[in-house]
Coordinates of C-alpha atoms in Angstrom, one line a residue:
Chain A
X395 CA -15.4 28.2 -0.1
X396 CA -16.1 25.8 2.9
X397 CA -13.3 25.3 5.6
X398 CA -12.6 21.6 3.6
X399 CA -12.6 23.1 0.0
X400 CA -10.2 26.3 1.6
X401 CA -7.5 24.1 2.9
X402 CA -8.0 21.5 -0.3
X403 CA -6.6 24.9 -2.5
X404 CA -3.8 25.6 -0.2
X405 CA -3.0 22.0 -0.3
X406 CA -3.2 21.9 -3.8
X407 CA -1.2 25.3 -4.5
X408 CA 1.8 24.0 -2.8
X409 CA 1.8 20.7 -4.5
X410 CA 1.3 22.1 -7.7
X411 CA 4.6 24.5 -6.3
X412 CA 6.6 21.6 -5.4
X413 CA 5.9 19.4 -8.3
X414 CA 6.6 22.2 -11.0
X415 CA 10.0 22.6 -9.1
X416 CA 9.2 25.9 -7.7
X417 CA 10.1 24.3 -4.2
X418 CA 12.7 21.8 -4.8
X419 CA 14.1 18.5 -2.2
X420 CA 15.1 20.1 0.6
X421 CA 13.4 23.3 0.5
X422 CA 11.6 25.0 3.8
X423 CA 8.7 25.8 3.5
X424 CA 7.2 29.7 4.5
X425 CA 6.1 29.5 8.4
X426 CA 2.4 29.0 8.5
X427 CA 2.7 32.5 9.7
X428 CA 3.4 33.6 6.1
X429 CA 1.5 31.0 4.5
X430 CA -1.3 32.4 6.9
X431 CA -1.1 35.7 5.4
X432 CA -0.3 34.4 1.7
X433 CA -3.6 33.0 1.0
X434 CA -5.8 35.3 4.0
X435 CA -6.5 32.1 5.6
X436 CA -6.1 31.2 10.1
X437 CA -3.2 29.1 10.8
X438 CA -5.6 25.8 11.5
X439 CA -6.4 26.0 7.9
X440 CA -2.8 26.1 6.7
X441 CA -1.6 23.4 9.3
X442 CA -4.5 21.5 8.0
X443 CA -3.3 21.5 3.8
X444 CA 0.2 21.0 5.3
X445 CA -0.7 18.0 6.9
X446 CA -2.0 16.9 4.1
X447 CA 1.1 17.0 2.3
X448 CA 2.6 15.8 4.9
X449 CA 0.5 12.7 4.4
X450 CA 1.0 12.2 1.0
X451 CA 5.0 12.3 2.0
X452 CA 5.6 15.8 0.2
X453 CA 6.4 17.4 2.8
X454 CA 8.8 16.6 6.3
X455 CA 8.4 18.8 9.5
X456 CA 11.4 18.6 11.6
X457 CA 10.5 19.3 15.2
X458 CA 11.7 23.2 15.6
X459 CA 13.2 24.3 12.4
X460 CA 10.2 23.7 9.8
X461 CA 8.8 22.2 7.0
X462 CA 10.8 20.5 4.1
X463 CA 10.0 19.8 1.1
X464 CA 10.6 15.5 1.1
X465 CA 12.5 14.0 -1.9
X466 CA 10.2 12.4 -4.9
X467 CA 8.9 8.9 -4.5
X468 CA 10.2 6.4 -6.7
X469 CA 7.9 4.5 -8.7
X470 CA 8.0 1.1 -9.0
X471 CA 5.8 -0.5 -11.7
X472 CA 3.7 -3.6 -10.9
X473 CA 2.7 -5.0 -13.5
X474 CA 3.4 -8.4 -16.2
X475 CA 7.3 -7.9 -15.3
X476 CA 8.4 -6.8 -12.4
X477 CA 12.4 -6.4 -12.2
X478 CA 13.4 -3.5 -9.6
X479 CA 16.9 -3.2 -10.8
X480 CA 15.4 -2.1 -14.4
X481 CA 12.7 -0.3 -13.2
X482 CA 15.0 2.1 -11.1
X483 CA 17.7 2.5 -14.3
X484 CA 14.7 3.5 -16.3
X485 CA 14.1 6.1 -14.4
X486 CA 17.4 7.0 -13.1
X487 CA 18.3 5.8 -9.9
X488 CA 21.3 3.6 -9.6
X489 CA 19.9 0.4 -7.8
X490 CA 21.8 -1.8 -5.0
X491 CA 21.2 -5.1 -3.2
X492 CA 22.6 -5.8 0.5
X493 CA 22.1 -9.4 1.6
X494 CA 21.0 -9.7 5.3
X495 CA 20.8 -13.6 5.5
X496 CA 20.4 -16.4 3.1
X497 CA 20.1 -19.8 4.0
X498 CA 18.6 -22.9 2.4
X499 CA 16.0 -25.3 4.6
X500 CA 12.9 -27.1 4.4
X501 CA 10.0 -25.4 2.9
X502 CA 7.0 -24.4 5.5
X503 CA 3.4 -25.7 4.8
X504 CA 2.7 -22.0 3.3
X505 CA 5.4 -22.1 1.3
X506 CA 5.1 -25.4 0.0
X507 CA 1.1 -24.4 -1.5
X508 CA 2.0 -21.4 -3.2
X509 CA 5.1 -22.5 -4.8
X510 CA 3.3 -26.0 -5.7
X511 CA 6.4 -27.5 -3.4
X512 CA 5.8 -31.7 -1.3
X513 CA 5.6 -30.7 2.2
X514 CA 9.0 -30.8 3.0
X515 CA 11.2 -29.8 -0.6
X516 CA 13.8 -27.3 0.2
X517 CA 13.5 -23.6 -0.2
X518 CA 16.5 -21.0 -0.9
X519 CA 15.6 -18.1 1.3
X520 CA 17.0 -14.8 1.2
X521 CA 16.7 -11.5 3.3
X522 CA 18.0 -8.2 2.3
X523 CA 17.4 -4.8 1.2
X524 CA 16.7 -2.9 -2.1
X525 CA 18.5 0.4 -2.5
X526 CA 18.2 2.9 -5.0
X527 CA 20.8 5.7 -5.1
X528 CA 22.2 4.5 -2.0
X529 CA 19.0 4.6 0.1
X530 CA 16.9 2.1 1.3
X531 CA 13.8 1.3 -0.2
X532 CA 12.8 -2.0 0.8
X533 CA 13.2 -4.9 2.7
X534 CA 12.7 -8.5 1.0
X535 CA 12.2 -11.7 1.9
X536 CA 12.2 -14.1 -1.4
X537 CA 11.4 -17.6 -0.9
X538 CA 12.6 -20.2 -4.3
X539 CA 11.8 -23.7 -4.8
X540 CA 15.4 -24.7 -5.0
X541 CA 14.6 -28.1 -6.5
X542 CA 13.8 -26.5 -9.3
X543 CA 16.9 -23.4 -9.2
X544 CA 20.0 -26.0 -9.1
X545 CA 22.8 -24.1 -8.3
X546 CA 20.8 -20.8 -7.2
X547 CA 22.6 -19.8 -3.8
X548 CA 25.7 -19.5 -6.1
X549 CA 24.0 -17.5 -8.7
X550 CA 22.6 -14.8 -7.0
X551 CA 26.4 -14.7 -5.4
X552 CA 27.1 -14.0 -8.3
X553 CA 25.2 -11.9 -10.2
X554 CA 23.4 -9.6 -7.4
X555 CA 20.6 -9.7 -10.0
X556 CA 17.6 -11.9 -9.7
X557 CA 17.1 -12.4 -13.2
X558 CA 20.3 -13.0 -14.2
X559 CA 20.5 -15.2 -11.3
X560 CA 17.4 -17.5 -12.7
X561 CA 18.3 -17.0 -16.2
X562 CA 21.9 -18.8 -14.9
X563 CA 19.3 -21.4 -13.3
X564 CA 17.6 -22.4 -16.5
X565 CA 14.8 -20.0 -16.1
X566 CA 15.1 -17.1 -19.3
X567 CA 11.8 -15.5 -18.1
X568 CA 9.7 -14.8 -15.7
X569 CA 5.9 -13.5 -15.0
X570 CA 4.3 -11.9 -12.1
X571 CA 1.3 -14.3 -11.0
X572 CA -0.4 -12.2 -8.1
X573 CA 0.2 -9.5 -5.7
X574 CA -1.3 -8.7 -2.9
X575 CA -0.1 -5.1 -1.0
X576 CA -1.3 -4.1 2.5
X577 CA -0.2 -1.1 4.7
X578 CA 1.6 -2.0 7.9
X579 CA 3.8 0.1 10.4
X580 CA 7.6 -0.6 10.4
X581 CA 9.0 -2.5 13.3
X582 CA 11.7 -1.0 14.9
X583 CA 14.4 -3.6 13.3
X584 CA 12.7 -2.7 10.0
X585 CA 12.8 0.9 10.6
X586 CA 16.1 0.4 11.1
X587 CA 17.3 -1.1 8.3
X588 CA 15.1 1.2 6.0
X589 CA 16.1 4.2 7.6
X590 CA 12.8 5.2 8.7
X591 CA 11.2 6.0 11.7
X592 CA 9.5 3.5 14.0
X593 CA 5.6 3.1 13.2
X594 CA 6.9 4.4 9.7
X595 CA 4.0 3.0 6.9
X596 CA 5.2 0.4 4.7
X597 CA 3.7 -1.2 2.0
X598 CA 3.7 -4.8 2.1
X599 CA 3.8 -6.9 -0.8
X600 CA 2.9 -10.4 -1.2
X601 CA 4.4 -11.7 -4.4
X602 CA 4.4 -15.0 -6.4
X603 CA 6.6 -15.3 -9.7
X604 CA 6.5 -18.2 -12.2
X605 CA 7.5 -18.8 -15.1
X606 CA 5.2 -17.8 -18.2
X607 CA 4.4 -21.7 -18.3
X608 CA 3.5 -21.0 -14.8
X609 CA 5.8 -23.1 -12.7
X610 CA 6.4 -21.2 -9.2
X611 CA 10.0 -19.8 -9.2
X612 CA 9.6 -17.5 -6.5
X613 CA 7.6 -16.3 -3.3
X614 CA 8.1 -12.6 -1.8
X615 CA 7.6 -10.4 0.7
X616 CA 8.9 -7.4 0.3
X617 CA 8.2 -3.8 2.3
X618 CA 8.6 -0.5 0.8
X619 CA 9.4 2.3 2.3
X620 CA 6.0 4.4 2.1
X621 CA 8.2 7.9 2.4
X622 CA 10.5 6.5 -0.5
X623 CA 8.3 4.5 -2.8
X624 CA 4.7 4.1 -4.9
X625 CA 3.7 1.4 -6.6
X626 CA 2.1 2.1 -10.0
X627 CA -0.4 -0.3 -11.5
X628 CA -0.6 0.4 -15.6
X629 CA -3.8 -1.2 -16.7
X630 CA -3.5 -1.1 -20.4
Chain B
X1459 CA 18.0 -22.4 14.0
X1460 CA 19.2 -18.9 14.1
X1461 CA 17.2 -16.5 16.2
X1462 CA 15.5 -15.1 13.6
X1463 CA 15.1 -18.2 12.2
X1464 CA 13.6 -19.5 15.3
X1465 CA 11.0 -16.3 16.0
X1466 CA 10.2 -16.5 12.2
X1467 CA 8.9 -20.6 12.4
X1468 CA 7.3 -19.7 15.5
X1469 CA 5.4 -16.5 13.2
X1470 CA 4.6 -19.2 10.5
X1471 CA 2.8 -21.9 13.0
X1472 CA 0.8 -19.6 14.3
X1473 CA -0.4 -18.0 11.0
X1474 CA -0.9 -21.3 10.0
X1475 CA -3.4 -22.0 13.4
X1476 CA -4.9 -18.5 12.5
X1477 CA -5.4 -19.2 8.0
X1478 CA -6.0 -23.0 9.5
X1479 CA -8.9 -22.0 11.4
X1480 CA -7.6 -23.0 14.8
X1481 CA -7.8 -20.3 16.4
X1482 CA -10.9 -18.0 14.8
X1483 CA -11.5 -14.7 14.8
X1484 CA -11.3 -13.0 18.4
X1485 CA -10.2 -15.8 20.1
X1486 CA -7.6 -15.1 22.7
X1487 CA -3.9 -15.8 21.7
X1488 CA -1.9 -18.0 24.4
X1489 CA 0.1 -15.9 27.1
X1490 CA 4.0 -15.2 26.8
X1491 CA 4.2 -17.4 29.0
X1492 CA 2.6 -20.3 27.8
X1493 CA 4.0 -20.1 24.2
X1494 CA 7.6 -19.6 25.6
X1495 CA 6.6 -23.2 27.2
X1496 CA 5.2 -24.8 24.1
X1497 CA 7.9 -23.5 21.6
X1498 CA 10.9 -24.4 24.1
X1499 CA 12.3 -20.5 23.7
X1500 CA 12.7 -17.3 26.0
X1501 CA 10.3 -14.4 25.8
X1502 CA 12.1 -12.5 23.7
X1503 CA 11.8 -14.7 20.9
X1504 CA 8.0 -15.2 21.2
X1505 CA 7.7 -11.4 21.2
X1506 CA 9.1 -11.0 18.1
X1507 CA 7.0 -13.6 16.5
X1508 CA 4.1 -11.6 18.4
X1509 CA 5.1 -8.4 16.5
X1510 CA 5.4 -9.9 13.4
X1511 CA 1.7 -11.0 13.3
X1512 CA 0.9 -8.2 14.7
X1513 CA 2.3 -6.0 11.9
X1514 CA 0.7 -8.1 9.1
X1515 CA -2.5 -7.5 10.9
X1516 CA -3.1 -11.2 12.0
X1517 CA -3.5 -10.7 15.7
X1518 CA -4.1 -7.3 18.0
X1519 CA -2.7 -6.8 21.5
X1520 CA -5.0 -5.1 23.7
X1521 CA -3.3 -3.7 26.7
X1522 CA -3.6 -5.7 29.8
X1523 CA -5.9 -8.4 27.9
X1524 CA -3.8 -9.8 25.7
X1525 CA -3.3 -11.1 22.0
X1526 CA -6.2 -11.7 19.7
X1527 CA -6.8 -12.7 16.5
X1528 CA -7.4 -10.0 14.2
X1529 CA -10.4 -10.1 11.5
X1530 CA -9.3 -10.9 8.0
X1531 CA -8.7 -8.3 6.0
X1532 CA -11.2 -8.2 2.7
X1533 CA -9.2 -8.5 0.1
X1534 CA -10.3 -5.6 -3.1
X1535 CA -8.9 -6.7 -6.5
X1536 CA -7.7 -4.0 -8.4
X1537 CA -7.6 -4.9 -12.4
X1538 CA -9.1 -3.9 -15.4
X1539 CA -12.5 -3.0 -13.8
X1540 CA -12.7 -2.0 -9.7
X1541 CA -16.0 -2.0 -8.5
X1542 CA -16.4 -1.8 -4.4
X1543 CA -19.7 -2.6 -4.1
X1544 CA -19.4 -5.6 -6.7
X1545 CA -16.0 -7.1 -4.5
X1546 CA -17.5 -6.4 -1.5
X1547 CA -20.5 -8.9 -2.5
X1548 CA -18.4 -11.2 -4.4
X1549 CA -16.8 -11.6 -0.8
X1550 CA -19.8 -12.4 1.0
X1551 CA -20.0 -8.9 2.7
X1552 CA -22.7 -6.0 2.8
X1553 CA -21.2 -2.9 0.9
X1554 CA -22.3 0.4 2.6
X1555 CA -21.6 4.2 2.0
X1556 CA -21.7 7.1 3.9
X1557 CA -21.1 10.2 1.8
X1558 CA -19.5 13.1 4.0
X1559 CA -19.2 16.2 1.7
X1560 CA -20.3 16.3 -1.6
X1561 CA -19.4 19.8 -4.2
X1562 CA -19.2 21.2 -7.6
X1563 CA -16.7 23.9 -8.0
X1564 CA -13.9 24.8 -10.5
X1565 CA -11.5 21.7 -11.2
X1566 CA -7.7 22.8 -9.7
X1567 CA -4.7 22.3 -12.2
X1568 CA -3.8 19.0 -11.2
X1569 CA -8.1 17.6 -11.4
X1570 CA -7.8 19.7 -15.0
X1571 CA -4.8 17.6 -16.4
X1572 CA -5.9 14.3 -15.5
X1573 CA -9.1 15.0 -16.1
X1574 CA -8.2 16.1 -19.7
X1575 CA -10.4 19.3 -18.8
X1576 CA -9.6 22.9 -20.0
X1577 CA -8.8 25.3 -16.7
X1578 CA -12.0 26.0 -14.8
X1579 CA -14.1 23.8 -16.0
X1580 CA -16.4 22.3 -13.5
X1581 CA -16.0 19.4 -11.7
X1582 CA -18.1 17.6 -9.2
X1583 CA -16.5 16.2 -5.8
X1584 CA -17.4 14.0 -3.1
X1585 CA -15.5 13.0 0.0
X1586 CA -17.1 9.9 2.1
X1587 CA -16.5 6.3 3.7
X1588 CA -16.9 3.1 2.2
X1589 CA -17.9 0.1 4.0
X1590 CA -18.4 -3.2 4.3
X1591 CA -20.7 -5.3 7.1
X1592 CA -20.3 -1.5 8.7
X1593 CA -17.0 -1.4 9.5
X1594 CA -15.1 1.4 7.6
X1595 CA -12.6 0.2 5.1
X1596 CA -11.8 3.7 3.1
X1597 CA -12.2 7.1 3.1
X1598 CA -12.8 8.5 -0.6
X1599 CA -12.5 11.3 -2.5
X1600 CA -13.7 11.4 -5.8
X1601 CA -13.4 14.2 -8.3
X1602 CA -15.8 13.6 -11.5
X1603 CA -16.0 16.1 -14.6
X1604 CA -19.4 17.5 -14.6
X1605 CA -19.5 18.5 -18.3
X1606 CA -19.2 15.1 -19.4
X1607 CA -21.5 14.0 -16.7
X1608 CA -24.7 16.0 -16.7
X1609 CA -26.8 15.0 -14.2
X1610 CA -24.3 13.3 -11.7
X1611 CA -25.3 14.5 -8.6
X1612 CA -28.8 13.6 -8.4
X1613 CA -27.4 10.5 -10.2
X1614 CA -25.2 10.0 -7.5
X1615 CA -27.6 11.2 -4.6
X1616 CA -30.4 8.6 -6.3
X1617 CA -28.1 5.6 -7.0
X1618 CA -25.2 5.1 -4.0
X1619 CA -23.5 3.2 -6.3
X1620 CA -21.2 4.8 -8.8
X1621 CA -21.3 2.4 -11.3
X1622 CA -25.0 3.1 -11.7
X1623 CA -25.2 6.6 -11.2
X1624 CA -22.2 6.4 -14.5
X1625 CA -24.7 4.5 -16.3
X1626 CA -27.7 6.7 -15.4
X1627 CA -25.4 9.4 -17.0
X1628 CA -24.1 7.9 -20.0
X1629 CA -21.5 5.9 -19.4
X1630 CA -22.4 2.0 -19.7
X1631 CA -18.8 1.0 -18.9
X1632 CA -15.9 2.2 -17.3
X1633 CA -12.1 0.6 -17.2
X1634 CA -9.3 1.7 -14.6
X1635 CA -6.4 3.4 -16.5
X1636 CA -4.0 3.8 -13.9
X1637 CA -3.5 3.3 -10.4
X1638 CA -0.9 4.7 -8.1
X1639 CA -0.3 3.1 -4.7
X1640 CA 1.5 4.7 -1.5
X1641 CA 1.0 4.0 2.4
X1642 CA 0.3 7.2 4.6
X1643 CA -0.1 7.1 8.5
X1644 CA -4.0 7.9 9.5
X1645 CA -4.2 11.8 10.6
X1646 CA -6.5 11.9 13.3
X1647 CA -9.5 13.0 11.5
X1648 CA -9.3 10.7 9.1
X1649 CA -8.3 7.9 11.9
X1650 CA -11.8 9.1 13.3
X1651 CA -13.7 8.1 10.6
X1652 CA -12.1 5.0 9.7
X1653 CA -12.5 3.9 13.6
X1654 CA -9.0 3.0 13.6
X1655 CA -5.6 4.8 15.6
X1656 CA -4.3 7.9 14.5
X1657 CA -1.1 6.9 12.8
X1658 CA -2.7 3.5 11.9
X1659 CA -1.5 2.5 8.7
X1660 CA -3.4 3.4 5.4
X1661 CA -2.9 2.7 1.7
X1662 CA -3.4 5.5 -0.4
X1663 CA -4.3 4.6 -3.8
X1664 CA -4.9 7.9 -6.7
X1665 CA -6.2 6.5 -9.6
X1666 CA -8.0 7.5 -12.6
X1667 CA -11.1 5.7 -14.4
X1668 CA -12.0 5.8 -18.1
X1669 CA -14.6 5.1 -20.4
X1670 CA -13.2 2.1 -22.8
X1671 CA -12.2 4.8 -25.2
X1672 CA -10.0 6.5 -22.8
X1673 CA -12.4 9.6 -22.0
X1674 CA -11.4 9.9 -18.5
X1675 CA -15.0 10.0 -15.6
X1676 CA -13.1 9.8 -12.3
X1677 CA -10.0 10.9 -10.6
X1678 CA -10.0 8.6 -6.9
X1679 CA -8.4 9.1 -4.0
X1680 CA -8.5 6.6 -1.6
X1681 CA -7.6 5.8 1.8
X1682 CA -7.6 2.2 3.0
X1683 CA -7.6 1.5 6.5
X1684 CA -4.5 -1.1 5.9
X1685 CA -5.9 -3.3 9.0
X1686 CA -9.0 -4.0 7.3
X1687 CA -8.2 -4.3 3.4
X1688 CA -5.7 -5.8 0.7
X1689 CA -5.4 -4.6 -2.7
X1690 CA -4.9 -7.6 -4.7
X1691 CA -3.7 -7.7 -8.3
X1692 CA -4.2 -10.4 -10.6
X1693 CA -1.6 -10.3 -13.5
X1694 CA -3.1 -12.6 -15.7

């Protein structure tokens, strides 16, 4: 085996370990001194598959006492429908929502071209972040056309839910338009309310919603917590 | 206005000069200084709004020069049907590859299952950057099974471009099935060959590519270099 393909089976030995529950959340892993002599390999080639789990957010090292084995990412589907709260029931994770700021003000020239808005129209905006059993998992910033959401603010007071918040608004349904998702490094106020470290990777999102006549009910940003979170893209 | 209010309209205007075309690519952003003067707010506030373009990858300090902006990032649409080469043209830049390592060896149990390959059963690998005008935008590792693709190296070696070397093997067509979508800091090697920091922030995309009657040809993994590239997804 080359040096590459050596570590690759190391690598992919102790995911296969940690994903068939072998190694559960939590878990240390052996020192590379025992992984060293488990598969007959030198210690680079054993820091180099743990790195690579380490990349791929299996695995944590914790400066002096190890590696861990990281809890599983949530999914998140992207796909027609995107709702987070039903997303993480399905696969069982009790969501939350805490609201950072909200405020309602004139819509930016950005704003007003995606969500089809006359320079000017006001925009409810609200900041917060999306938990799932307790832990963070996101930060959003959602931007709505409230000309067209009368009586918004108050609904999502209410409800906590988005879509139960636009279905109070007149709007039973809604579709996902575009995304777009780029890879940036937490800032340390993000990293702070994610629970992350500084320079953490998030994925950014850049969302527009409408409705399936394809009126513009919503514009978001949200960042995901890369440790925490995949997106999955079903293409059927 | 709010402080964050205030360093998040001072963000927007100059994203707006930057997506406007006002200031181009590589021009030198204003001092501190200066934009504290313009906007009518202390230094901390324009940092912030600094940072925030910063993180989005619109501008890049460079130490004791200053701000600049930041090339666009290509955008890659991921639907239906992901072709590099063909996005990369569609946006008006040169598509290159440079393949690094290239094998065929027993699939692991992981390549097997998605693969829909019975254990051992040969598969044929290759690691390597994709480009575009020359810069690298992704590191890729592809895992194809060789049974159902006789031929695919020297396919592969003859064509640089997958979708032909498919097609020179059989397989006219190919449609993505799934796609999973994390973000992963850059480990040094891999920062190396995507010319960007290590700890630079990538998007890690594993996905798996079919032929339209579901006979899986390609498990992908791939590392974006998040400054450079988007993933965009088009839901309609």
């Amino acid at each position: 085996m080359t040096d590459q393909t050596l570590w690759q089976s190391i690598a992919g030995t102790l995911r296969a370990e940690i994903a068939g529950g072998v190694r559960g959340t939590g878990d240390r892993l052996p020192t590379e001194a025992q992984l060293s002599a488990r598969f007959g390999v030198n210690r680079h080639t054993v820091r180099r598959a743990l790195a690579a789990l380490a990349e791929e957010g299996l695995v944590h090292a914790r400066r002096g006492a190890g590696v861990f084995v990281a809890p599983a990412r949530a999914e998140y589907p992207i796909g027609a429908r995107v709702r987070f709260r039903q997303s993480m029931e399905a696969a069982g994770r009790v969501p939350g929502k805490r609201i950072l700021a909200s405020e309602s003000r004139p819509a930016s020239e950005g704003e007003a071209r995606v969500l089809r808005l006359s320079p000017g129209e006001t925009v409810h905006v609200t900041d917060g972040i999306a938990l799932a059993d307790g832990a963070p998992m996101a930060l959003f910033h959602a931007v709505y056309p409230l000309g067209r959401l009368p009586g918004l603010p108050k609904a999502l007071a209410e409800h906590g839910s988005v879509t139960r918040a636009l279905m109070a608004c007149g709007v039973p349904d809604y579709v996902r338009v575009s995304t777009r998702i780029s890879a940036v490094l937490a800032s340390p106020v993000e990293a702070g309310h994610l629970k992350v470290a500084p320079g953490a990777p998030l994925l950014l999102s850049e969302a527009v919603n409408a409705t399936p006549e394809g009126v513009p009910v919503e514009l978001g940003f949200t960042r995901f917590a890369g440790e925490r979170i995949a997106l999955t893209l079903d293409h059927s």
